[in-house]
Amino acid sequence: MTVVTRFAPSPTGMLHIGGVRTALFSWLYARHNGGRFILRIEDTDRERSTEEAVQVILDGMQWLALDADEGPYYQTQRYERYRAVIRQMLDSGDAYLCYCTREELEASRQEQMARKQKPRYDGRCRGGALPRANIEPVVRFKNPLSGVVIVEDQVHGRVVFENVELDDLIIQRSDGNPTYNFCVVVDDMDMGVTHVIRGDDHLNNTPRQMNMLRALGATPPAYAHVPMILGPDGAKLSKRHGAVSVLQYQLEGYLPDALLNYLVRLGWSHGDQEVFSRDEMVAAFDIKDVNKAASAFNPEKLLWLNRQHLMRAPVGEVALALKGQLALLGVTAADQRLLEGVVMAQRERAATVAEMAQNSLFFFREFEVFDDKAAKKHLTPGSMPLLQALAEGFNRMAAWDTETIHATIESVAEQQGLALGKVAQPLRVAVTGGAVSPPIDATVALLGPEVTQGRIRRALAFIAAGTY
């Protein structure tokens, strides 16, 4: 059997990390088993579905590189298929027309509650109902009246539902549009889905969907209902806990593999391993190893994992992300060599690519002013001979590389009778505008001779102007 999984979000809100984790588990399970992964947009809720939310889903999946083998499919483009199946079920007696009005259904509901019964449709049209003037009927699925539905859930274990507790679900509204639970059934059947991995808030939908699949002569897929993600305070994860959309994490400078690494570890483990590459996740993941208890979101752990991935990711991958972050800051960075050099110099000094970009602006554009505290301490009249000697030494160098630059700085320090740091720090402030940067020899090497000499001249002019 070829494993077929699907991620089927509803575009009624932004794609958040709970949805991403479900997509990740489905993608990993398919990849681990050499199967197929389908992306399906469940947009039957026309009032709440938006094009913006659809685009966020597509953009988020692309950023995370959770590539689908099929899709995206859209339920709104499959209405003729759904209506054909509904006609089939009406003809076979597995569904029926219901002419009950809202007022009648509400009255029945109130009576049941008064008798302390669970409110459900009482089946008054189940045996056949005559058409009523000015009333467009709904179509209901004729759910079995006895027996049980057993869900052998791969996360929660065996869950038993009594058919008597399940009422006859509406599968087509009075306006002729099919309902969510019915569309899901037809899609899973038509697309050959073998494993449904989704949030455990869908567990109660499962017995009805299984009954409909069996009525259609289809074998229900295996189900795995994963627990929700809680906020750090133990409450259900919501907007107040952080990013609204998964793309917010891209804007904040997280690497996609770091976010996926974090999410896969929310409820799943593989020994004591914390940091996983994408290939390692694929090799190790099994849905049966997912814990049924809810997991709490920990922003500090995500940040730590992002640091680990920044240090391990291919330099070109981080450089591309850095280029995007610089663009958000108004900087066009076209020099791939410089981008990759900055990544190598800064990757152990930043927790996010956004932080890396902010700390690296001086590599890509002229800084506006010197940091006031750093300039007062290091750009003094006593620094002028040091900077002049460094400029002359750099000018004499036959090669512009880290080793030669380091030797030149050491030589100037020796000539001046100073510790290396006493020479390096004025130079750092001169060329970066502040007191913090990667090692000064690597910094100067990346800036290049023209920019370095220009900034030293700027610093000398600043000192000569007697600002301090």
XYZ file of C-alpha atoms in Angstrom:
468
model
C 0.000 0.000 0.000
C 1.250 3.444 -0.931
C 0.871 5.860 1.966
C -1.125 8.967 1.002
C -1.511 11.835 3.466
C -3.051 15.245 3.079
C -2.956 18.680 4.657
C -6.383 20.261 4.323
C -6.519 23.747 5.875
C -9.578 25.994 5.773
C -8.673 29.512 4.586
C -10.819 31.216 7.201
C -7.837 32.634 9.081
C -4.071 32.798 8.924
C -1.954 29.634 8.781
C -0.631 29.343 12.330
C 1.886 27.006 13.916
C -0.737 24.467 14.979
C -1.710 24.005 11.349
C 1.929 23.945 10.294
C 2.693 21.141 12.747
C -0.192 19.094 11.311
C 1.138 19.743 7.805
C 4.635 18.772 8.939
C 3.511 15.493 10.529
C 1.540 14.609 7.375
C 4.469 15.536 5.107
C 7.000 13.637 7.218
C 4.853 10.512 7.387
C 4.447 10.470 3.625
C 8.145 11.091 3.014
C 9.212 8.510 5.631
C 7.092 5.872 3.926
C 7.888 6.855 0.347
C 4.291 7.947 -0.155
C 2.406 10.957 -1.503
C 1.483 14.215 0.224
C -1.555 16.197 -0.951
C -2.398 19.862 -0.315
C -6.142 20.543 -0.291
C -7.773 23.895 0.419
C -11.106 23.320 2.181
C -12.832 26.544 1.181
C -16.497 25.541 1.387
C -17.135 28.239 4.015
C -17.530 30.952 1.407
C -18.439 33.692 3.868
C -15.294 33.305 5.956
C -12.776 32.056 3.374
C -10.506 34.754 1.918
C -8.006 34.936 -0.932
C -5.528 36.467 1.514
C -5.714 33.414 3.770
C -5.304 31.081 0.775
C -2.185 32.970 -0.295
C -0.723 32.794 3.221
C -1.210 29.009 3.153
C 0.535 28.721 -0.223
C 3.334 31.135 0.718
C 3.824 29.482 4.104
C 4.081 26.004 2.622
C 6.526 27.289 0.011
C 8.712 29.025 2.619
C 8.759 25.876 4.745
C 9.489 23.742 1.641
C 6.685 21.336 2.562
C 6.277 20.422 -1.074
C 3.072 18.702 -2.139
C 3.031 15.850 -4.634
C -0.517 16.821 -5.620
C -2.534 20.004 -5.371
C -3.439 22.460 -4.297
C -6.956 21.206 -4.801
C -9.896 23.493 -3.952
C -13.189 22.107 -2.688
C -15.155 24.917 -4.351
C -13.941 23.568 -7.699
C -15.365 20.095 -6.950
C -19.020 20.945 -6.286
C -20.310 18.961 -9.274
C -18.593 15.860 -7.916
C -20.094 16.364 -4.458
C -23.597 16.834 -5.904
C -23.230 13.694 -7.988
C -22.343 11.676 -4.865
C -25.273 13.200 -2.978
C -27.632 12.121 -5.790
C -26.086 8.658 -5.564
C -26.708 8.519 -1.795
C -30.300 9.737 -2.195
C -30.909 7.031 -4.803
C -29.398 4.326 -2.609
C -31.357 5.392 0.470
C -28.224 6.409 2.402
C -29.435 10.023 2.487
C -32.822 11.743 2.550
C -34.471 15.121 2.074
C -35.385 17.021 5.230
C -38.003 19.798 5.070
C -37.880 20.792 8.752
C -37.819 24.534 9.373
C -35.434 26.275 11.732
C -38.312 27.008 14.069
C -39.293 23.341 14.211
C -35.720 22.248 14.840
C -35.295 24.817 17.607
C -38.551 23.763 19.268
C -37.421 20.126 19.178
C -34.085 21.143 20.633
C -35.720 23.005 23.520
C -37.961 20.017 24.297
C -34.990 17.650 24.399
C -33.056 19.965 26.699
C -36.090 20.256 28.965
C -36.063 16.465 29.222
C -32.304 16.668 29.937
C -31.546 14.872 26.707
C -28.658 15.591 24.380
C -30.002 17.882 21.606
C -29.951 16.127 18.216
C -32.087 15.859 15.118
C -35.007 13.565 15.942
C -35.212 11.939 12.491
C -38.777 13.018 11.724
C -38.051 13.159 7.954
C -35.928 9.999 7.945
C -38.692 7.729 6.685
C -39.626 10.038 3.828
C -41.192 13.484 3.878
C -43.510 15.206 1.453
C -42.331 18.436 -0.177
C -43.524 21.611 1.573
C -44.367 24.845 -0.153
C -41.672 27.533 -0.125
C -39.198 25.309 1.743
C -35.990 24.159 0.099
C -34.934 20.913 1.787
C -31.530 20.010 3.187
C -30.046 16.584 2.566
C -29.176 14.481 5.612
C -26.997 11.386 5.840
C -28.904 8.399 7.219
C -26.576 7.436 10.047
C -26.925 3.875 11.461
C -29.238 3.798 14.471
C -27.415 1.068 16.366
C -23.956 -0.384 16.837
C -20.693 1.386 17.422
C -17.951 3.084 15.439
C -14.475 2.126 16.578
C -11.665 4.539 15.764
C -8.261 2.886 16.130
C -6.522 6.205 16.498
C -2.757 6.079 16.039
C -2.241 8.703 18.732
C -5.127 8.227 21.183
C -5.600 4.490 20.801
C -9.039 2.883 20.526
C -11.953 5.341 20.778
C -15.519 3.959 20.687
C -18.563 5.979 19.584
C -22.175 4.793 19.922
C -24.164 5.333 16.726
C -27.221 6.229 18.792
C -25.301 9.317 19.961
C -24.746 10.504 16.381
C -27.598 12.314 14.648
C -28.256 12.482 10.916
C -25.725 15.002 9.653
C -26.688 17.601 7.041
C -24.564 16.923 3.967
C -26.145 19.509 1.665
C -27.612 22.845 2.745
C -30.893 24.226 1.480
C -28.988 26.480 -0.919
C -27.587 23.382 -2.646
C -24.063 23.693 -1.256
C -22.414 20.621 0.291
C -21.152 20.771 3.877
C -17.611 20.477 5.176
C -17.876 17.012 6.724
C -19.326 15.549 3.542
C -16.775 17.186 1.220
C -13.948 15.806 3.356
C -15.330 12.293 2.967
C -15.614 12.488 -0.823
C -12.171 14.068 -1.158
C -10.446 11.486 1.020
C -12.165 8.708 -0.938
C -11.417 10.153 -4.386
C -7.829 11.061 -3.577
C -6.982 7.685 -2.077
C -5.981 9.108 1.294
C -4.708 6.284 3.506
C -3.756 8.253 6.629
C -5.546 11.302 8.017
C -3.365 13.251 10.431
C -5.138 16.251 11.942
C -5.867 18.085 15.171
C -7.718 16.239 17.908
C -10.518 18.820 17.728
C -11.635 16.781 14.666
C -11.884 13.496 16.569
C -15.643 13.839 17.096
C -16.149 14.267 13.338
C -14.445 10.958 12.628
C -17.251 8.451 13.356
C -19.703 10.287 11.086
C -17.082 10.467 8.333
C -16.279 6.769 8.719
C -19.983 5.872 8.470
C -20.360 7.926 5.295
C -17.263 6.329 3.762
C -18.633 2.865 4.467
C -22.000 3.821 3.001
C -20.123 4.783 -0.175
C -18.339 1.430 -0.228
C -14.963 2.941 0.688
C -12.504 1.778 3.335
C -11.876 4.530 5.932
C -8.285 5.692 6.218
C -6.202 5.293 9.357
C -6.649 8.268 11.673
C -4.180 10.073 13.916
C -5.481 13.007 15.932
C -2.637 15.087 17.315
C -3.048 17.190 20.458
C -3.301 20.942 20.408
C -0.424 23.285 21.177
C -0.771 25.314 24.363
C 0.659 28.737 25.105
C 3.452 29.139 27.677
C 0.737 29.881 30.261
C -0.981 26.531 29.622
C -3.970 28.094 27.849
C -4.914 27.319 24.261
C -2.440 28.941 21.895
C -3.841 32.230 20.605
C -2.825 35.544 19.050
C -1.680 36.926 22.375
C 1.038 34.260 22.573
C 2.887 35.394 19.450
C 2.780 35.326 15.676
C -0.602 35.378 13.991
C 0.682 33.869 10.745
C 3.520 31.421 10.163
C 4.991 34.017 7.783
C 5.548 36.248 10.814
C 8.350 33.870 11.792
C 9.942 34.457 8.397
C 9.740 38.222 8.973
C 11.286 37.786 12.412
C 14.269 35.976 10.917
C 13.704 32.335 11.787
C 15.001 29.665 9.436
C 12.264 27.342 8.136
C 14.108 24.186 9.181
C 14.541 25.570 12.694
C 10.797 26.200 13.006
C 10.009 22.721 11.670
C 12.588 21.192 14.025
C 10.902 22.958 16.935
C 7.388 21.932 15.896
C 8.258 18.278 15.313
C 9.550 18.074 18.879
C 6.228 19.337 20.284
C 4.794 15.972 21.226
C 7.292 13.750 19.394
C 10.753 12.606 20.385
C 13.571 10.430 19.108
C 15.787 9.521 22.022
C 17.503 12.575 23.483
C 18.146 14.249 20.135
C 17.097 17.896 20.027
C 18.499 19.247 16.760
C 17.319 17.580 13.564
C 18.072 18.238 9.939
C 15.183 17.786 7.546
C 16.592 14.442 6.374
C 16.960 13.249 9.967
C 13.319 14.141 10.686
C 12.173 12.184 7.630
C 14.263 9.159 8.608
C 13.133 9.054 12.244
C 9.493 10.184 12.223
C 6.593 7.849 12.903
C 3.132 9.153 13.787
C 2.726 6.343 16.340
C 5.441 7.983 18.435
C 3.450 11.203 18.909
C 2.370 11.808 22.498
C -1.361 12.309 23.079
C -0.773 14.979 25.740
C -0.794 18.631 24.684
C 2.537 20.452 24.461
C 3.322 24.023 25.499
C 4.919 26.493 23.112
C 8.272 27.781 24.388
C 9.618 30.834 22.490
C 13.025 30.581 24.200
C 13.476 26.990 22.997
C 12.563 28.013 19.462
C 15.136 30.805 19.604
C 17.792 28.370 20.867
C 17.036 25.953 18.042
C 17.227 28.767 15.525
C 20.742 29.554 16.774
C 21.723 25.923 16.247
C 20.383 25.916 12.711
C 22.028 29.248 11.889
C 25.378 27.699 12.770
C 24.723 24.498 10.797
C 22.714 25.505 7.751
C 24.377 25.782 4.312
C 25.871 29.242 4.022
C 24.023 29.936 0.773
C 20.677 29.220 2.430
C 21.351 31.682 5.254
C 22.737 34.229 2.777
C 19.455 34.144 0.852
C 17.515 34.732 4.072
C 19.927 37.544 5.022
C 19.376 39.183 1.641
C 15.635 39.162 2.309
C 16.048 40.647 5.776
C 18.314 43.398 4.442
C 15.685 44.225 1.832
C 13.183 44.747 4.657
C 15.648 47.304 6.050
C 15.866 49.088 2.719
C 19.206 47.609 1.629
C 19.740 45.952 -1.742
C 22.518 43.381 -1.349
C 23.625 41.978 -4.703
C 27.146 40.763 -3.839
C 26.776 37.044 -3.079
C 30.401 36.784 -1.938
C 29.860 39.547 0.602
C 26.562 38.053 1.778
C 28.131 34.658 2.366
C 31.175 36.221 4.019
C 28.953 38.152 6.426
C 27.019 34.973 7.235
C 30.262 33.160 8.078
C 31.403 36.066 10.242
C 28.077 36.629 12.037
C 26.331 33.224 12.215
C 27.522 32.441 15.753
C 26.747 35.962 16.963
C 23.010 36.142 16.176
C 19.880 34.283 17.236
C 17.864 35.212 14.127
C 18.598 36.329 10.598
C 16.791 39.586 11.412
C 19.286 40.218 14.215
C 22.141 39.307 11.880
C 20.899 41.797 9.295
C 20.507 44.588 11.838
C 24.018 43.985 13.187
C 25.508 43.818 9.697
C 24.154 46.967 8.074
C 27.580 48.612 8.126
C 28.852 45.991 5.685
C 26.303 47.045 3.069
C 25.813 50.787 3.519
C 27.507 53.754 5.132
C 26.521 54.235 8.760
C 25.013 57.606 9.581
C 26.838 58.478 12.799
C 29.376 56.971 15.158
C 28.008 55.399 18.318
C 28.362 58.194 20.845
C 29.785 56.141 23.728
C 32.186 54.202 21.510
C 33.411 57.349 19.758
C 34.077 59.183 23.027
C 36.198 56.300 24.248
C 38.051 55.262 21.107
C 38.046 58.123 18.571
C 40.288 60.483 20.496
C 43.335 62.561 19.496
C 45.495 59.724 20.831
C 43.895 57.384 18.278
C 44.975 59.445 15.270
C 48.525 58.028 14.999
C 47.159 54.490 15.271
C 44.571 54.994 12.524
C 47.092 56.744 10.280
C 49.578 53.911 10.745
C 46.876 51.342 10.001
C 45.843 53.185 6.832
C 49.463 53.261 5.661
C 49.970 49.598 6.543
C 46.818 48.555 4.701
C 47.911 50.570 1.683
C 51.201 48.646 1.507
C 49.603 45.176 1.676
C 50.116 42.961 -1.354
C 47.029 40.846 -0.560
C 43.745 41.849 1.041
C 42.859 38.867 3.208
C 42.260 38.092 6.856
C 45.765 36.788 7.561
C 47.531 39.779 6.009
C 45.196 42.248 7.699
C 45.753 40.571 11.069
C 49.529 40.737 10.575
C 49.292 44.438 9.734
C 47.265 45.227 12.846
C 49.701 43.249 14.982
C 52.619 45.122 13.439
C 51.077 48.518 14.224
C 50.338 47.436 17.789
C 53.939 46.297 18.215
C 55.308 49.555 16.784
C 53.121 51.592 19.129
C 53.914 49.408 22.119
C 50.244 48.601 22.679
C 48.175 45.490 23.240
C 46.335 44.298 20.150
C 42.951 45.316 21.553
C 44.097 48.910 22.050
C 44.635 49.153 18.308
C 41.774 46.943 17.165
C 39.049 48.825 19.011
C 39.679 52.304 17.531
C 39.841 50.639 14.119
C 36.557 48.802 14.789
C 34.746 52.013 15.728
C 36.246 53.767 12.714
C 35.099 51.214 10.156
C 31.812 49.988 11.691
C 30.603 53.017 13.641
C 30.315 51.037 16.877
C 32.191 48.948 19.409
C 30.822 45.523 18.399
C 31.562 43.507 15.272
C 32.983 40.159 14.212
C 36.780 39.801 14.617
C 38.315 42.985 13.262
C 40.561 41.274 10.708
C 37.557 39.425 9.206
C 35.471 42.611 9.322
C 38.073 44.662 7.468
C 38.608 41.872 4.942
C 34.894 41.840 4.108
C 34.641 45.632 3.870
C 37.417 45.719 1.282
C 40.263 48.227 0.850
C 38.261 51.102 -0.638
C 35.536 51.160 2.018
C 38.032 50.574 4.840
C 40.317 53.422 3.799
C 37.342 55.724 3.261
C 35.995 55.064 6.733
C 39.380 55.527 8.360
C 39.613 58.933 6.634
C 36.123 59.735 7.924
C 37.167 58.830 11.476
C 40.329 60.923 11.249
C 38.272 63.888 10.059
C 35.840 63.304 12.919
C 38.688 63.387 15.433
C 40.324 66.417 13.786
C 37.030 68.313 14.002
C 37.392 68.081 17.780
C 33.843 66.905 18.361
C 34.892 65.516 21.767
